[in-house]
Short mmCIF file of C-alpha atoms and ligand atoms in Angstrom, two decimals:
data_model
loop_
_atom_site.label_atom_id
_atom_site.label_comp_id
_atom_site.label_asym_id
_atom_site.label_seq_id
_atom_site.Cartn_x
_atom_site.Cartn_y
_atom_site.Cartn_z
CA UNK A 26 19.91 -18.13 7.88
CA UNK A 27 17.35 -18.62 10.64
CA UNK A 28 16.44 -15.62 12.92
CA UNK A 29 13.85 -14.90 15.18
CA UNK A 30 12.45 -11.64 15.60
CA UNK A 31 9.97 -9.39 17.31
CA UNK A 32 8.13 -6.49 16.08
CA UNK A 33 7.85 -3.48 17.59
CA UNK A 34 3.91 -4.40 18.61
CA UNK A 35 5.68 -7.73 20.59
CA UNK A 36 4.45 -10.30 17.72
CA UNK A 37 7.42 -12.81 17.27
CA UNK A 38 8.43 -13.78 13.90
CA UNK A 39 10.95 -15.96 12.26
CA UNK A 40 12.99 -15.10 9.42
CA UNK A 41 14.84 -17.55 7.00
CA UNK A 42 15.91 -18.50 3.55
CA UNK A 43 13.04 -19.66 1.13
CA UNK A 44 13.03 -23.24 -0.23
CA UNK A 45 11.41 -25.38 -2.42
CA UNK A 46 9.15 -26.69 0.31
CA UNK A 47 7.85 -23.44 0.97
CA UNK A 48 5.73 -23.22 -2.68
CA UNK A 49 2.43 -24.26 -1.01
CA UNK A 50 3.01 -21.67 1.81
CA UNK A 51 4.55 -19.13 -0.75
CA UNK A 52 1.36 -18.86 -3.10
CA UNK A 53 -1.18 -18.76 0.08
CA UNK A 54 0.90 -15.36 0.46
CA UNK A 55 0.71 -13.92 -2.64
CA UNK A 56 -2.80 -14.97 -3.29
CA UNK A 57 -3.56 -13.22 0.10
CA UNK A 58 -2.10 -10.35 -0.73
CA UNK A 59 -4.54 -7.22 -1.34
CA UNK A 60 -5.14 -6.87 -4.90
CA UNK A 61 -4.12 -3.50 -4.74
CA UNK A 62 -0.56 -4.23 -4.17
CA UNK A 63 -0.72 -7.65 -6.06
CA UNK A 64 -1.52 -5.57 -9.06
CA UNK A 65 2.15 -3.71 -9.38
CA UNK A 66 4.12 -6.46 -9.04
CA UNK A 67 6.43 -7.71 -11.44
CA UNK A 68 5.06 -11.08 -12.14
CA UNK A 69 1.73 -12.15 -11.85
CA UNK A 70 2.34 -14.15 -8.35
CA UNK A 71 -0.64 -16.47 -8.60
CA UNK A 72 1.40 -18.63 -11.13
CA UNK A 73 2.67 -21.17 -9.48
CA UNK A 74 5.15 -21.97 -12.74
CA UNK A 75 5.96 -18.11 -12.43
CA UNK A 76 6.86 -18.52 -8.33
CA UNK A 77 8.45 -22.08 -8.66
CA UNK A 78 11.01 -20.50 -11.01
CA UNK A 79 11.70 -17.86 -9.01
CA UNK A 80 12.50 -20.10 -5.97
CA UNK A 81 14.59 -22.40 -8.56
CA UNK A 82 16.51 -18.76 -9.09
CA UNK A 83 18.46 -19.17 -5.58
CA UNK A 84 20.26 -22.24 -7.34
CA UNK A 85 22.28 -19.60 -8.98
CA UNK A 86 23.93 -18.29 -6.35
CA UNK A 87 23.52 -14.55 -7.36
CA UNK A 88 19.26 -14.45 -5.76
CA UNK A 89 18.61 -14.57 -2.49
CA UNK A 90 15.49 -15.18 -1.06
CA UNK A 91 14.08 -14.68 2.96
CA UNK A 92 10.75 -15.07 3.94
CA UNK A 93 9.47 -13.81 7.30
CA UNK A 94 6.92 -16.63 9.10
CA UNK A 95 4.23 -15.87 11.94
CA UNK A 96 3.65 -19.44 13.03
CA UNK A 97 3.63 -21.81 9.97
CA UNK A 98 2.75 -18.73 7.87
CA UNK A 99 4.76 -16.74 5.41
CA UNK A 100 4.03 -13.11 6.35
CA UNK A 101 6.52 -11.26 4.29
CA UNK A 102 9.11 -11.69 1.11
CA UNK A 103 12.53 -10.35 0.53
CA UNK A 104 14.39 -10.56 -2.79
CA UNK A 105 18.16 -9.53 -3.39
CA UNK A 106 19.42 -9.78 -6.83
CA UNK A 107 23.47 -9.32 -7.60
CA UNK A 108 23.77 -8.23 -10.79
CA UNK A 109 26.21 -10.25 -12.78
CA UNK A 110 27.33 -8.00 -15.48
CA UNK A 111 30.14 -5.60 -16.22
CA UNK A 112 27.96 -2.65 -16.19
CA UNK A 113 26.49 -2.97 -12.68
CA UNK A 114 28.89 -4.91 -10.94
CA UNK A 115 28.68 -4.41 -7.39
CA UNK A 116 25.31 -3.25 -7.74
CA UNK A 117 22.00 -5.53 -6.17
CA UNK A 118 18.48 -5.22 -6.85
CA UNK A 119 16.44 -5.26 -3.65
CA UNK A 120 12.57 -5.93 -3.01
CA UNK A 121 10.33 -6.32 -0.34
CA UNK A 122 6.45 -7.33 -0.14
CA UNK A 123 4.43 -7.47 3.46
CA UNK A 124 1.46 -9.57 3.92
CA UNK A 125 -1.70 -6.31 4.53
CA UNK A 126 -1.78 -7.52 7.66
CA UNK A 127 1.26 -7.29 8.69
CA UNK A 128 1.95 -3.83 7.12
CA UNK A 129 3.24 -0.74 9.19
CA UNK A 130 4.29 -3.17 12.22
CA UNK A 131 8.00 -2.50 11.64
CA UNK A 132 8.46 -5.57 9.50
CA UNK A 133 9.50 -3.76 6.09
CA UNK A 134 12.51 -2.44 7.83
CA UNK A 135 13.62 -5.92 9.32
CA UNK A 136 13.42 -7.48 5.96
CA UNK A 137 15.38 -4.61 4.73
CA UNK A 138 18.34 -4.80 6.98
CA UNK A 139 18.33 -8.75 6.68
CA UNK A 140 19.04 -8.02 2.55
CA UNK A 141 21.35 -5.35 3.66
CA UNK A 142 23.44 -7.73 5.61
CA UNK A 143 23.23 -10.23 2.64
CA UNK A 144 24.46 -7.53 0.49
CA UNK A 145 27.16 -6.74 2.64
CA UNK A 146 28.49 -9.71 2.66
CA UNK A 147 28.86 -10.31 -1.46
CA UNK A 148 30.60 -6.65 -1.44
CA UNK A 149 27.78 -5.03 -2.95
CA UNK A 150 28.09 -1.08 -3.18
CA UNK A 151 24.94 0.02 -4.36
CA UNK A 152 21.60 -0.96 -3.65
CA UNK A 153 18.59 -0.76 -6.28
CA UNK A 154 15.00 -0.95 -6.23
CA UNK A 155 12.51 -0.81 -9.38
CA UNK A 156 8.70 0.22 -8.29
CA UNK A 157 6.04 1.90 -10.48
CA UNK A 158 4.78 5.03 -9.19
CA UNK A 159 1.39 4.22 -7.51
CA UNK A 160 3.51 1.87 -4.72
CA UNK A 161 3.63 5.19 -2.39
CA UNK A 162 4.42 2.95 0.69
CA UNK A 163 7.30 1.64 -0.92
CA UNK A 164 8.97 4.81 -2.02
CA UNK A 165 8.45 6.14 1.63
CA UNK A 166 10.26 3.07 3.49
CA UNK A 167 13.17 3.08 0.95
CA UNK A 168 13.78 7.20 1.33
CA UNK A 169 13.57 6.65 5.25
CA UNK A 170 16.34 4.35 4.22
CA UNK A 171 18.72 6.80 2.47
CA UNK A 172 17.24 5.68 -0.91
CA UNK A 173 16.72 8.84 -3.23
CA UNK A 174 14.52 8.92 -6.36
CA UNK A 175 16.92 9.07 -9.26
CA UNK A 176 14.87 8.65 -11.99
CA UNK A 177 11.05 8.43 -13.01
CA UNK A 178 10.89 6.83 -16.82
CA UNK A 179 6.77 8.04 -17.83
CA UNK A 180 4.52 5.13 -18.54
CA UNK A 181 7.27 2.29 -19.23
CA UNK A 182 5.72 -0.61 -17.63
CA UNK A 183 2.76 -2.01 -17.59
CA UNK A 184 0.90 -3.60 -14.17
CA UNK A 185 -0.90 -6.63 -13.67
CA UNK A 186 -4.68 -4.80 -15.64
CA UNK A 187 -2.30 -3.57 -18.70
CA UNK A 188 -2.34 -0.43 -17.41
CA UNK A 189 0.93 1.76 -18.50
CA UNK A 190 2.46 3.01 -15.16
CA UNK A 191 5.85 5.55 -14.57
CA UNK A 192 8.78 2.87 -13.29
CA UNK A 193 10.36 4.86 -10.13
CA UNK A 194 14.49 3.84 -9.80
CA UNK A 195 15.79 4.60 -6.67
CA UNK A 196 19.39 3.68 -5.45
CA UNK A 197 21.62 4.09 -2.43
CA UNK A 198 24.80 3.58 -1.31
CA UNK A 199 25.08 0.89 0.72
CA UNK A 200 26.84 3.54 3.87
CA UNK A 201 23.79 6.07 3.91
CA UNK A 202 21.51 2.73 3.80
CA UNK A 203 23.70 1.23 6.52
CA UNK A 204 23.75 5.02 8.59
CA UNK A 205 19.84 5.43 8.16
CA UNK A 206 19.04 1.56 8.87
CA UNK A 207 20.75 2.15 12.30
CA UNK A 208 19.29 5.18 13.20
CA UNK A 209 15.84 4.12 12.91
CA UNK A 210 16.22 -0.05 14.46
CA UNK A 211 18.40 0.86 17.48
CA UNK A 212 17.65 -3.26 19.08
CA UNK A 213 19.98 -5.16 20.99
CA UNK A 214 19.55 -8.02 18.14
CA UNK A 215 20.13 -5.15 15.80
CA UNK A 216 23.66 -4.36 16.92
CA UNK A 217 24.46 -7.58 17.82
CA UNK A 218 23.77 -8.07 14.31
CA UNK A 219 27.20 -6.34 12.75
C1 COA B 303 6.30 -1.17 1.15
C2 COA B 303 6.19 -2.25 2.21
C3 COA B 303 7.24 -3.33 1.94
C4 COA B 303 6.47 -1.61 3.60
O1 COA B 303 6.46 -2.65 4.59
P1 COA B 303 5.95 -2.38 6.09
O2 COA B 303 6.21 -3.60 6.89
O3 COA B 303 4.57 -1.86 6.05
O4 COA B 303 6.94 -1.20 6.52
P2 COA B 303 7.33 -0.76 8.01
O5 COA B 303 6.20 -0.99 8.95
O6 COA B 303 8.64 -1.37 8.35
O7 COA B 303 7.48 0.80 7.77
C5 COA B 303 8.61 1.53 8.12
C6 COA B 303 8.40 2.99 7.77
O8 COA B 303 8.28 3.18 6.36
C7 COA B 303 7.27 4.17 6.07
N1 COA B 303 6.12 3.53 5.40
C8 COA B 303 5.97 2.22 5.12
N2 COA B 303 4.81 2.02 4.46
C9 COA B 303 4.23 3.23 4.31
C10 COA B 303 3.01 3.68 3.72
N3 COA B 303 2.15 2.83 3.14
N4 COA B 303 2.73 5.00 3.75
C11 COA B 303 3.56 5.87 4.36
N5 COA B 303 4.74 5.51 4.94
C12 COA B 303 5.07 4.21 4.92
C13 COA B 303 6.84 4.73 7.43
O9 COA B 303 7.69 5.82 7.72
C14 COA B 303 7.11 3.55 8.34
O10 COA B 303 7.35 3.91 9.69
P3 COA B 303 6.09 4.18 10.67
O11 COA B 303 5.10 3.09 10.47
O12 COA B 303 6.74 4.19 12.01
O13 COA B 303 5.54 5.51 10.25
C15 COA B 303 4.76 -2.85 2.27
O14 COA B 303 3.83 -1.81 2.41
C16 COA B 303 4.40 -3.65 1.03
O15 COA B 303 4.70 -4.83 0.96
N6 COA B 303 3.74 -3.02 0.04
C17 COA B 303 3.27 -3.72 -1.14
C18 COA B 303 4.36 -4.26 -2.04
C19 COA B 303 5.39 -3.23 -2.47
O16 COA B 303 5.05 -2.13 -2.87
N7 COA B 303 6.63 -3.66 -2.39
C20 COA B 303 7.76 -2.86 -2.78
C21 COA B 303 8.31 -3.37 -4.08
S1 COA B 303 10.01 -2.85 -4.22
#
């Protein structure tokens, strides 16, 4: 996948699958990103070990990972994980992280509908995302979605200082996320996208 895009300021971006060439470009990303959202991640991202196995991952065939580039530079991060067993089949995982930069430029949502459309295609029916509680921005892009908060579990993960946080699950269909992701992106490059 290779797409360019432009956000809704008139900076143009490209989007495309990760690979392993990307690690230098990948950790200049994460180590740029502010600490505040570094801290509730899953992984500590500064590992390069940690970020070269999760690039490795797409080998599988059930991860997908996009990265959004201004220039040379990776800007933003997109995740979509199928899960493989009997339980939550049909189901994906989804996540998103936006250099602080780039933040509230319109960005989140492209990433979005570019894991959407992966989705779509592997006949996923339900889309999942995992956040702990403090990632406020996060909950608010993913309800604009059609995302609702199912379930808070109290203090059942810990972030990157050790600190126990409440784990937020929030799922959608993937036809409310499809409904909501087209009433709010309304491009020509959006429709031509279907
Ligand atoms: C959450 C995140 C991905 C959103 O990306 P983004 O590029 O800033 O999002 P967008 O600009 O596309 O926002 C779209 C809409 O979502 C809502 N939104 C996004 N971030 C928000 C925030 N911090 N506070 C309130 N609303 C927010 C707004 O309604 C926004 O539309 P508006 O700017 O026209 O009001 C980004 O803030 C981020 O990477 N945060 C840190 C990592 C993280 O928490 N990732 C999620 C893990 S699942």
């Amino acid at each position: 996948m290779y797409k360019k895009e432009i956000l809704r300021d008139g900076t143009e971006i490209t989007i495309r699958n990760i690979t392993m060439d990307d690690l230098e470009n990948y950790m200049k990303f994460f180590r740029s990103l502010p600490p505040k959202d570094r801290k509730y991640l899953r992984i500590n991202v500064t590992n390069d070990n940690l970020i070269k196995e999760r690039i490795k991952q797409i080998r599988s065939g059930n991860f997908f990972r996009i990265v959004a580039l201004k220039d040379d530079q990776i800007i933003a991060s997109g995740a979509l994980e199928l899960y493989v067993d009997d339980w939550h089949k049909h189901h994906a995982e989804l996540r998103v992280i936006v250099s602080g930069p780039f933040q509230r430029r319109g960005l989140g949502l492209i990433m979005n509908r570019e894991l959407y459309l992966i989705a779509a295609q592997h006949d996923v029916k339900k889309v999942i995302a995992k956040m702990m509680k403090p990632q406020t921005g996060a909950v608010k892009i993913l309800k604009k979605l059609g995302f609702k908060e199912e379930h808070l579990i109290p203090k059942y993960v810990q972030d990157q200082d050790e600190t126990a946080q409440d784990l937020v699950i929030m799922t959608c269909d993937m036809n409310d996320f499809w409904k909501e992701l087209e009433s709010l992106y309304h491009s020509t490059d959006w429709k031509r996208c279907r």
